[in-house]
mmCIF file of C-alpha atoms and ligand atoms in Angstrom:
data_model
loop_
_atom_site.group_PDB
_atom_site.id
_atom_site.type_symbol
_atom_site.label_atom_id
_atom_site.label_comp_id
_atom_site.label_asym_id
_atom_site.label_seq_id
_atom_site.Cartn_x
_atom_site.Cartn_y
_atom_site.Cartn_z
ATOM 1 C CA UNK A 1 86.527 -9.822 85.590
ATOM 2 C CA UNK A 2 85.645 -6.548 84.273
ATOM 3 C CA UNK A 3 88.572 -4.285 83.252
ATOM 4 C CA UNK A 4 87.921 -1.758 85.654
ATOM 5 C CA UNK A 5 88.515 -4.526 88.300
ATOM 6 C CA UNK A 6 91.747 -5.974 86.466
ATOM 7 C CA UNK A 7 93.455 -1.911 86.478
ATOM 8 C CA UNK A 8 92.278 -1.695 90.216
ATOM 9 C CA UNK A 9 94.217 -5.108 91.452
ATOM 10 C CA UNK A 10 97.501 -4.483 88.828
ATOM 11 C CA UNK A 11 97.561 -1.076 90.362
ATOM 12 C CA UNK A 12 98.138 -2.746 93.905
ATOM 13 C CA UNK A 13 101.639 -4.121 94.865
ATOM 14 C CA UNK A 14 100.604 -6.618 97.320
ATOM 15 C CA UNK A 15 97.458 -9.332 96.483
ATOM 16 C CA UNK A 16 95.487 -11.007 98.724
ATOM 17 C CA UNK A 17 94.383 -14.413 97.335
ATOM 18 C CA UNK A 18 91.593 -13.921 95.891
ATOM 19 C CA UNK A 19 92.402 -10.832 93.978
ATOM 20 C CA UNK A 20 95.819 -13.270 92.930
ATOM 21 C CA UNK A 21 93.309 -16.115 91.401
ATOM 22 C CA UNK A 22 91.539 -13.987 89.401
ATOM 23 C CA UNK A 23 94.677 -12.070 87.954
ATOM 24 C CA UNK A 24 95.837 -15.585 86.896
ATOM 25 C CA UNK A 25 92.046 -17.048 86.464
ATOM 26 C CA UNK A 26 92.431 -19.589 88.909
ATOM 27 C CA UNK A 27 90.740 -20.774 91.802
ATOM 28 C CA UNK A 28 91.847 -19.454 95.525
ATOM 29 C CA UNK A 29 92.699 -22.983 96.450
ATOM 30 C CA UNK A 30 95.312 -23.094 93.115
ATOM 31 C CA UNK A 31 96.836 -20.182 94.748
ATOM 32 C CA UNK A 32 97.073 -21.705 97.988
ATOM 33 C CA UNK A 33 98.225 -24.667 96.643
ATOM 34 C CA UNK A 34 101.424 -22.952 94.767
ATOM 35 C CA UNK A 35 102.203 -21.240 98.343
ATOM 36 C CA UNK A 36 101.601 -24.751 100.247
ATOM 37 C CA UNK A 37 104.054 -26.132 97.685
ATOM 38 C CA UNK A 38 106.908 -23.326 98.072
ATOM 39 C CA UNK A 39 106.317 -22.072 94.589
ATOM 40 C CA UNK A 40 104.563 -18.959 95.189
ATOM 41 C CA UNK A 41 106.017 -16.575 97.925
ATOM 42 C CA UNK A 42 103.519 -15.081 99.933
ATOM 43 C CA UNK A 43 103.654 -13.386 103.516
ATOM 44 C CA UNK A 44 101.151 -13.866 106.782
ATOM 45 C CA UNK A 45 99.320 -11.370 108.215
ATOM 46 C CA UNK A 46 98.703 -11.512 112.038
ATOM 47 C CA UNK A 47 95.041 -12.396 111.205
ATOM 48 C CA UNK A 48 96.726 -15.442 109.257
ATOM 49 C CA UNK A 49 95.809 -14.249 105.897
ATOM 50 C CA UNK A 50 98.147 -14.983 102.588
ATOM 51 C CA UNK A 51 99.345 -11.668 101.396
ATOM 52 C CA UNK A 52 101.216 -11.881 97.713
ATOM 53 C CA UNK A 53 103.763 -9.366 96.369
ATOM 54 C CA UNK A 54 102.369 -9.223 92.560
ATOM 55 C CA UNK A 55 105.826 -9.505 90.938
ATOM 56 C CA UNK A 56 105.823 -12.417 92.870
ATOM 57 C CA UNK A 57 103.272 -13.567 90.378
ATOM 58 C CA UNK A 58 105.659 -14.023 87.886
ATOM 59 C CA UNK A 59 107.248 -17.060 89.100
ATOM 60 C CA UNK A 60 103.969 -18.886 88.347
ATOM 61 C CA UNK A 61 103.413 -17.544 84.904
ATOM 62 C CA UNK A 62 102.488 -14.205 84.768
ATOM 63 C CA UNK A 63 104.584 -11.761 82.674
ATOM 64 C CA UNK A 64 105.216 -8.495 82.115
ATOM 65 C CA UNK A 65 104.785 -7.184 79.202
ATOM 66 C CA UNK A 66 106.110 -3.566 78.331
ATOM 67 C CA UNK A 67 103.509 -2.878 75.890
ATOM 68 C CA UNK A 68 100.527 -4.452 77.298
ATOM 69 C CA UNK A 69 101.273 -4.429 80.689
ATOM 70 C CA UNK A 70 100.669 -7.503 82.555
ATOM 71 C CA UNK A 71 99.556 -10.806 81.239
ATOM 72 C CA UNK A 72 99.053 -14.377 82.087
ATOM 73 C CA UNK A 73 100.712 -16.858 79.712
ATOM 74 C CA UNK A 74 98.555 -18.373 77.611
ATOM 75 C CA UNK A 75 97.343 -22.596 78.964
ATOM 76 C CA UNK A 76 99.546 -23.636 75.589
ATOM 77 C CA UNK A 77 102.471 -21.655 76.747
ATOM 78 C CA UNK A 78 102.027 -23.075 80.209
ATOM 79 C CA UNK A 79 101.516 -26.479 79.185
ATOM 80 C CA UNK A 80 104.463 -26.278 76.852
ATOM 81 C CA UNK A 81 106.659 -24.954 79.558
ATOM 82 C CA UNK A 82 105.426 -27.941 82.145
ATOM 83 C CA UNK A 83 106.383 -30.769 79.764
ATOM 84 C CA UNK A 84 109.557 -29.332 78.815
ATOM 85 C CA UNK A 85 110.159 -29.033 82.702
ATOM 86 C CA UNK A 86 108.748 -32.640 83.515
ATOM 87 C CA UNK A 87 110.752 -34.170 80.177
ATOM 88 C CA UNK A 88 113.906 -32.927 81.691
ATOM 89 C CA UNK A 89 113.472 -35.026 84.799
ATOM 90 C CA UNK A 90 112.388 -37.664 83.437
ATOM 91 C CA UNK A 91 115.661 -37.484 81.557
ATOM 92 C CA UNK A 92 118.007 -36.484 85.181
ATOM 93 C CA UNK A 93 116.107 -40.020 87.141
ATOM 94 C CA UNK A 94 117.127 -42.231 84.133
ATOM 95 C CA UNK A 95 120.367 -40.671 83.954
ATOM 96 C CA UNK A 96 120.882 -41.153 87.849
ATOM 97 C CA UNK A 97 119.210 -45.007 87.545
ATOM 98 C CA UNK A 98 121.959 -45.847 84.690
ATOM 99 C CA UNK A 99 124.535 -44.755 87.218
ATOM 100 C CA UNK A 100 122.896 -46.980 89.497
ATOM 101 C CA UNK A 101 122.154 -49.636 87.153
ATOM 102 C CA UNK A 102 126.073 -50.187 86.317
ATOM 103 C CA UNK A 103 127.328 -49.855 89.519
ATOM 104 C CA UNK A 104 125.256 -53.450 90.458
ATOM 105 C CA UNK A 105 126.701 -54.910 87.257
ATOM 106 C CA UNK A 106 124.888 -58.266 87.872
ATOM 107 C CA UNK A 107 121.277 -56.371 87.044
ATOM 108 C CA UNK A 108 122.982 -54.004 84.651
ATOM 109 C CA UNK A 109 119.726 -51.916 82.562
ATOM 110 C CA UNK A 110 117.236 -53.540 85.125
ATOM 111 C CA UNK A 111 115.215 -50.329 86.201
ATOM 112 C CA UNK A 112 115.091 -49.560 82.632
ATOM 113 C CA UNK A 113 113.678 -52.770 81.551
ATOM 114 C CA UNK A 114 111.271 -53.022 84.440
ATOM 115 C CA UNK A 115 110.252 -48.955 83.532
ATOM 116 C CA UNK A 116 109.439 -50.237 80.194
ATOM 117 C CA UNK A 117 107.407 -53.281 80.936
ATOM 118 C CA UNK A 118 105.043 -51.592 83.468
ATOM 119 C CA UNK A 119 104.444 -48.598 81.061
ATOM 120 C CA UNK A 120 103.309 -50.911 78.650
ATOM 121 C CA UNK A 121 100.775 -53.185 81.196
ATOM 122 C CA UNK A 122 99.851 -49.741 82.742
ATOM 123 C CA UNK A 123 98.705 -48.153 79.406
ATOM 124 C CA UNK A 124 97.447 -52.329 79.157
ATOM 125 C CA UNK A 125 95.528 -52.097 82.841
ATOM 126 C CA UNK A 126 94.054 -48.642 81.101
ATOM 127 C CA UNK A 127 96.179 -46.181 83.791
ATOM 128 C CA UNK A 128 95.317 -42.272 83.600
ATOM 129 C CA UNK A 129 97.942 -40.270 82.421
ATOM 130 C CA UNK A 130 99.254 -39.136 85.666
ATOM 131 C CA UNK A 131 99.253 -42.701 87.375
ATOM 132 C CA UNK A 132 101.469 -43.704 84.074
ATOM 133 C CA UNK A 133 103.678 -40.649 84.766
ATOM 134 C CA UNK A 134 103.792 -41.947 88.748
ATOM 135 C CA UNK A 135 104.526 -45.597 87.733
ATOM 136 C CA UNK A 136 107.283 -44.785 85.332
ATOM 137 C CA UNK A 137 109.322 -42.456 87.735
ATOM 138 C CA UNK A 138 108.635 -45.547 90.341
ATOM 139 C CA UNK A 139 109.472 -48.052 88.303
ATOM 140 C CA UNK A 140 113.024 -46.392 87.272
ATOM 141 C CA UNK A 141 113.352 -45.044 90.971
ATOM 142 C CA UNK A 142 112.204 -48.953 93.125
ATOM 143 C CA UNK A 143 115.775 -50.119 93.584
ATOM 144 C CA UNK A 144 117.406 -46.357 93.802
ATOM 145 C CA UNK A 145 117.986 -47.270 97.915
ATOM 146 C CA UNK A 146 120.283 -49.504 96.764
ATOM 147 C CA UNK A 147 122.952 -47.205 96.673
ATOM 148 C CA UNK A 148 122.461 -47.459 100.773
ATOM 149 C CA UNK A 149 123.656 -50.676 100.234
ATOM 150 C CA UNK A 150 127.753 -51.818 100.253
ATOM 151 C CA UNK A 151 129.299 -53.237 96.899
ATOM 152 C CA UNK A 152 130.679 -56.685 98.747
ATOM 153 C CA UNK A 153 126.710 -57.346 98.981
ATOM 154 C CA UNK A 154 125.235 -56.080 95.525
ATOM 155 C CA UNK A 155 128.086 -57.180 93.299
ATOM 156 C CA UNK A 156 127.800 -61.040 95.487
ATOM 157 C CA UNK A 157 128.004 -63.919 93.317
ATOM 158 C CA UNK A 158 126.240 -66.281 94.339
ATOM 159 C CA UNK A 159 122.873 -66.283 97.026
ATOM 160 C CA UNK A 160 123.126 -64.243 100.199
ATOM 161 C CA UNK A 161 123.689 -64.883 103.281
ATOM 162 C CA UNK A 162 120.176 -64.607 105.897
ATOM 163 C CA UNK A 163 122.319 -61.262 106.871
ATOM 164 C CA UNK A 164 123.067 -60.418 103.988
ATOM 165 C CA UNK A 165 119.429 -60.259 102.778
ATOM 166 C CA UNK A 166 118.388 -58.438 105.691
ATOM 167 C CA UNK A 167 120.594 -55.726 104.750
ATOM 168 C CA UNK A 168 119.372 -55.962 101.260
ATOM 169 C CA UNK A 169 115.674 -55.690 102.534
ATOM 170 C CA UNK A 170 116.530 -52.107 103.544
ATOM 171 C CA UNK A 171 116.633 -50.976 100.125
ATOM 172 C CA UNK A 172 112.614 -50.203 99.712
ATOM 173 C CA UNK A 173 113.090 -48.054 103.428
ATOM 174 C CA UNK A 174 116.121 -46.250 102.345
ATOM 175 C CA UNK A 175 114.792 -45.754 98.728
ATOM 176 C CA UNK A 176 111.539 -44.292 100.106
ATOM 177 C CA UNK A 177 113.849 -42.083 102.293
ATOM 178 C CA UNK A 178 115.651 -40.798 99.435
ATOM 179 C CA UNK A 179 112.690 -39.422 97.140
ATOM 180 C CA UNK A 180 110.521 -38.435 100.037
ATOM 181 C CA UNK A 181 112.258 -34.875 99.930
ATOM 182 C CA UNK A 182 111.098 -34.285 96.491
ATOM 183 C CA UNK A 183 107.266 -32.955 96.166
ATOM 184 C CA UNK A 184 106.738 -34.245 92.611
ATOM 185 C CA UNK A 185 107.619 -37.561 93.737
ATOM 186 C CA UNK A 186 105.235 -37.562 96.645
ATOM 187 C CA UNK A 187 103.189 -40.402 95.499
ATOM 188 C CA UNK A 188 105.884 -42.525 94.044
ATOM 189 C CA UNK A 189 107.191 -42.938 97.905
ATOM 190 C CA UNK A 190 104.938 -45.211 99.408
ATOM 191 C CA UNK A 191 105.372 -47.380 95.638
ATOM 192 C CA UNK A 192 108.893 -47.325 96.472
ATOM 193 C CA UNK A 193 108.712 -49.121 100.192
ATOM 194 C CA UNK A 194 105.928 -51.209 98.884
ATOM 195 C CA UNK A 195 107.028 -53.131 95.974
ATOM 196 C CA UNK A 196 108.247 -56.048 97.796
ATOM 197 C CA UNK A 197 105.368 -56.365 99.539
ATOM 198 C CA UNK A 198 103.281 -59.470 98.996
ATOM 199 C CA UNK A 199 99.374 -59.934 97.552
ATOM 200 C CA UNK A 200 99.080 -62.520 100.274
ATOM 201 C CA UNK A 201 100.882 -60.258 102.980
ATOM 202 C CA UNK A 202 104.131 -61.868 103.268
ATOM 203 C CA UNK A 203 106.008 -59.506 102.222
ATOM 204 C CA UNK A 204 108.529 -57.081 102.803
ATOM 205 C CA UNK A 205 108.692 -54.246 104.821
ATOM 206 C CA UNK A 206 105.104 -53.818 105.964
ATOM 207 C CA UNK A 207 103.928 -57.330 105.458
ATOM 208 C CA UNK A 208 100.667 -55.733 103.953
ATOM 209 C CA UNK A 209 98.388 -57.012 101.462
ATOM 210 C CA UNK A 210 95.718 -56.795 98.337
ATOM 211 C CA UNK A 211 94.981 -53.603 97.745
ATOM 212 C CA UNK A 212 96.325 -52.046 100.663
ATOM 213 C CA UNK A 213 99.515 -52.321 98.252
ATOM 214 C CA UNK A 214 99.562 -49.286 95.725
ATOM 215 C CA UNK A 215 98.520 -50.184 92.106
ATOM 216 C CA UNK A 216 101.795 -48.979 91.084
ATOM 217 C CA UNK A 217 103.525 -50.995 94.028
ATOM 218 C CA UNK A 218 101.922 -54.327 92.419
ATOM 219 C CA UNK A 219 102.200 -53.656 88.861
ATOM 220 C CA UNK A 220 106.192 -53.080 89.700
ATOM 221 C CA UNK A 221 106.387 -56.225 91.477
ATOM 222 C CA UNK A 222 105.649 -58.656 88.676
ATOM 223 C CA UNK A 223 107.795 -56.713 85.964
ATOM 224 C CA UNK A 224 110.696 -56.673 89.050
ATOM 225 C CA UNK A 225 110.289 -60.198 89.075
ATOM 226 C CA UNK A 226 110.252 -61.053 85.259
ATOM 227 C CA UNK A 227 113.360 -59.608 85.057
ATOM 228 C CA UNK A 228 114.925 -60.779 87.914
ATOM 229 C CA UNK A 229 114.043 -64.754 86.221
ATOM 230 C CA UNK A 230 115.305 -64.096 83.242
ATOM 231 C CA UNK A 231 118.318 -62.225 83.751
ATOM 232 C CA UNK A 232 121.918 -64.317 83.308
ATOM 233 C CA UNK A 233 122.775 -64.688 86.888
ATOM 234 C CA UNK A 234 126.388 -66.589 88.270
ATOM 235 C CA UNK A 235 124.365 -68.946 90.137
ATOM 236 C CA UNK A 236 121.813 -69.853 87.387
ATOM 237 C CA UNK A 237 120.436 -69.356 83.754
ATOM 238 C CA UNK A 238 117.566 -67.336 82.969
ATOM 239 C CA UNK A 239 114.594 -68.873 82.838
ATOM 240 C CA UNK A 240 112.701 -69.079 79.101
ATOM 241 C CA UNK A 241 110.072 -66.333 78.695
ATOM 242 C CA UNK A 242 106.954 -69.095 78.799
ATOM 243 C CA UNK A 243 108.797 -70.770 81.935
ATOM 244 C CA UNK A 244 108.932 -67.177 83.526
ATOM 245 C CA UNK A 245 105.503 -66.917 83.068
ATOM 246 C CA UNK A 246 104.233 -69.910 84.531
ATOM 247 C CA UNK A 247 106.162 -69.286 87.091
ATOM 248 C CA UNK A 248 104.317 -65.591 87.734
ATOM 249 C CA UNK A 249 100.792 -66.849 87.448
ATOM 250 C CA UNK A 250 101.822 -69.943 89.668
ATOM 251 C CA UNK A 251 102.429 -67.384 92.137
ATOM 252 C CA UNK A 252 99.189 -65.315 91.393
ATOM 253 C CA UNK A 253 97.014 -64.398 94.123
ATOM 254 C CA UNK A 254 99.753 -65.077 97.105
ATOM 255 C CA UNK A 255 103.267 -63.203 96.035
ATOM 256 C CA UNK A 256 101.532 -61.355 92.721
ATOM 257 C CA UNK A 257 97.436 -59.358 92.719
ATOM 258 C CA UNK A 258 96.270 -62.039 89.584
ATOM 259 C CA UNK A 259 94.730 -58.842 87.684
ATOM 260 C CA UNK A 260 97.831 -57.575 87.004
ATOM 261 C CA UNK A 261 99.435 -60.792 86.147
ATOM 262 C CA UNK A 262 96.567 -61.708 83.501
ATOM 263 C CA UNK A 263 97.613 -57.890 81.990
ATOM 264 C CA UNK A 264 101.380 -58.783 82.351
ATOM 265 C CA UNK A 265 100.589 -61.869 80.683
ATOM 266 C CA UNK A 266 98.333 -60.737 78.181
ATOM 267 C CA UNK A 267 101.490 -58.397 77.193
ATOM 268 C CA UNK A 268 104.053 -60.434 77.122
ATOM 269 C CA UNK A 269 102.301 -62.867 74.749
ATOM 270 C CA UNK A 270 101.043 -59.758 72.382
ATOM 271 C CA UNK A 271 104.488 -58.853 72.163
ATOM 272 C CA UNK A 272 105.935 -62.659 71.321
ATOM 273 C CA UNK A 273 102.990 -62.556 68.984
ATOM 274 C CA UNK A 274 104.638 -59.467 67.019
ATOM 275 C CA UNK A 275 108.043 -61.200 66.744
ATOM 276 C CA UNK A 276 107.348 -64.098 65.636
HETATM 277 FE FE1 FE2 B 301 113.636 -54.282 94.918
#
């Protein structure tokens, strides 16, 4: 943009989306996204157009500098700020999940272990950065809905009755409802809902199958089962790693996505070779 145009826009207190986009060097659609997501305040004209106060642009990375007037933050500064906030967000989620895991004494540390395994499988399968972030968060939060299940059921030593299992199954929908109010977790909510779906459509809560189940939910499903089978529970001893892998492979195509099972087995075998 020419300096004359910039000065003209800077002289205005109220901007339209095109002028705001020109100042921030982004597209008008990006400005609209900021508005729709609530990150940027705007008012609507009677004709339905957005108007933005120039000072409100500071909330999305437009800074005032006494010596130079207004200028936008560099991409590096914005990226550093974004990464810092994202890191804090993930740490906060991890702290909350630790509290949840401590409540469910039978499976302490389960969510963290599942998240760690999911990340390894996601990397092996070549997931993109954003999908990996969503996978990590979904894996950490997959059982967050268990906060809505009573202690007497969660901590029950031994097998659950049919009625108790019916209540436990509700944790998928409760978890989805808990995170659905968080804009950053909008891709995570359906994954939490579907982490107990089966590849053959015989899981819960919706009975969907195959590719209709989000890939991240299919990955969590395998890691979740692996960690469960490897856990020392009061009613049975933990399975060995080879027995657990056999068990999971025998359910490929039924409970689990065969492609995910292959990747999972590769990751676990690579790790056991590194240990020995
Ligand atoms: Fe679960």
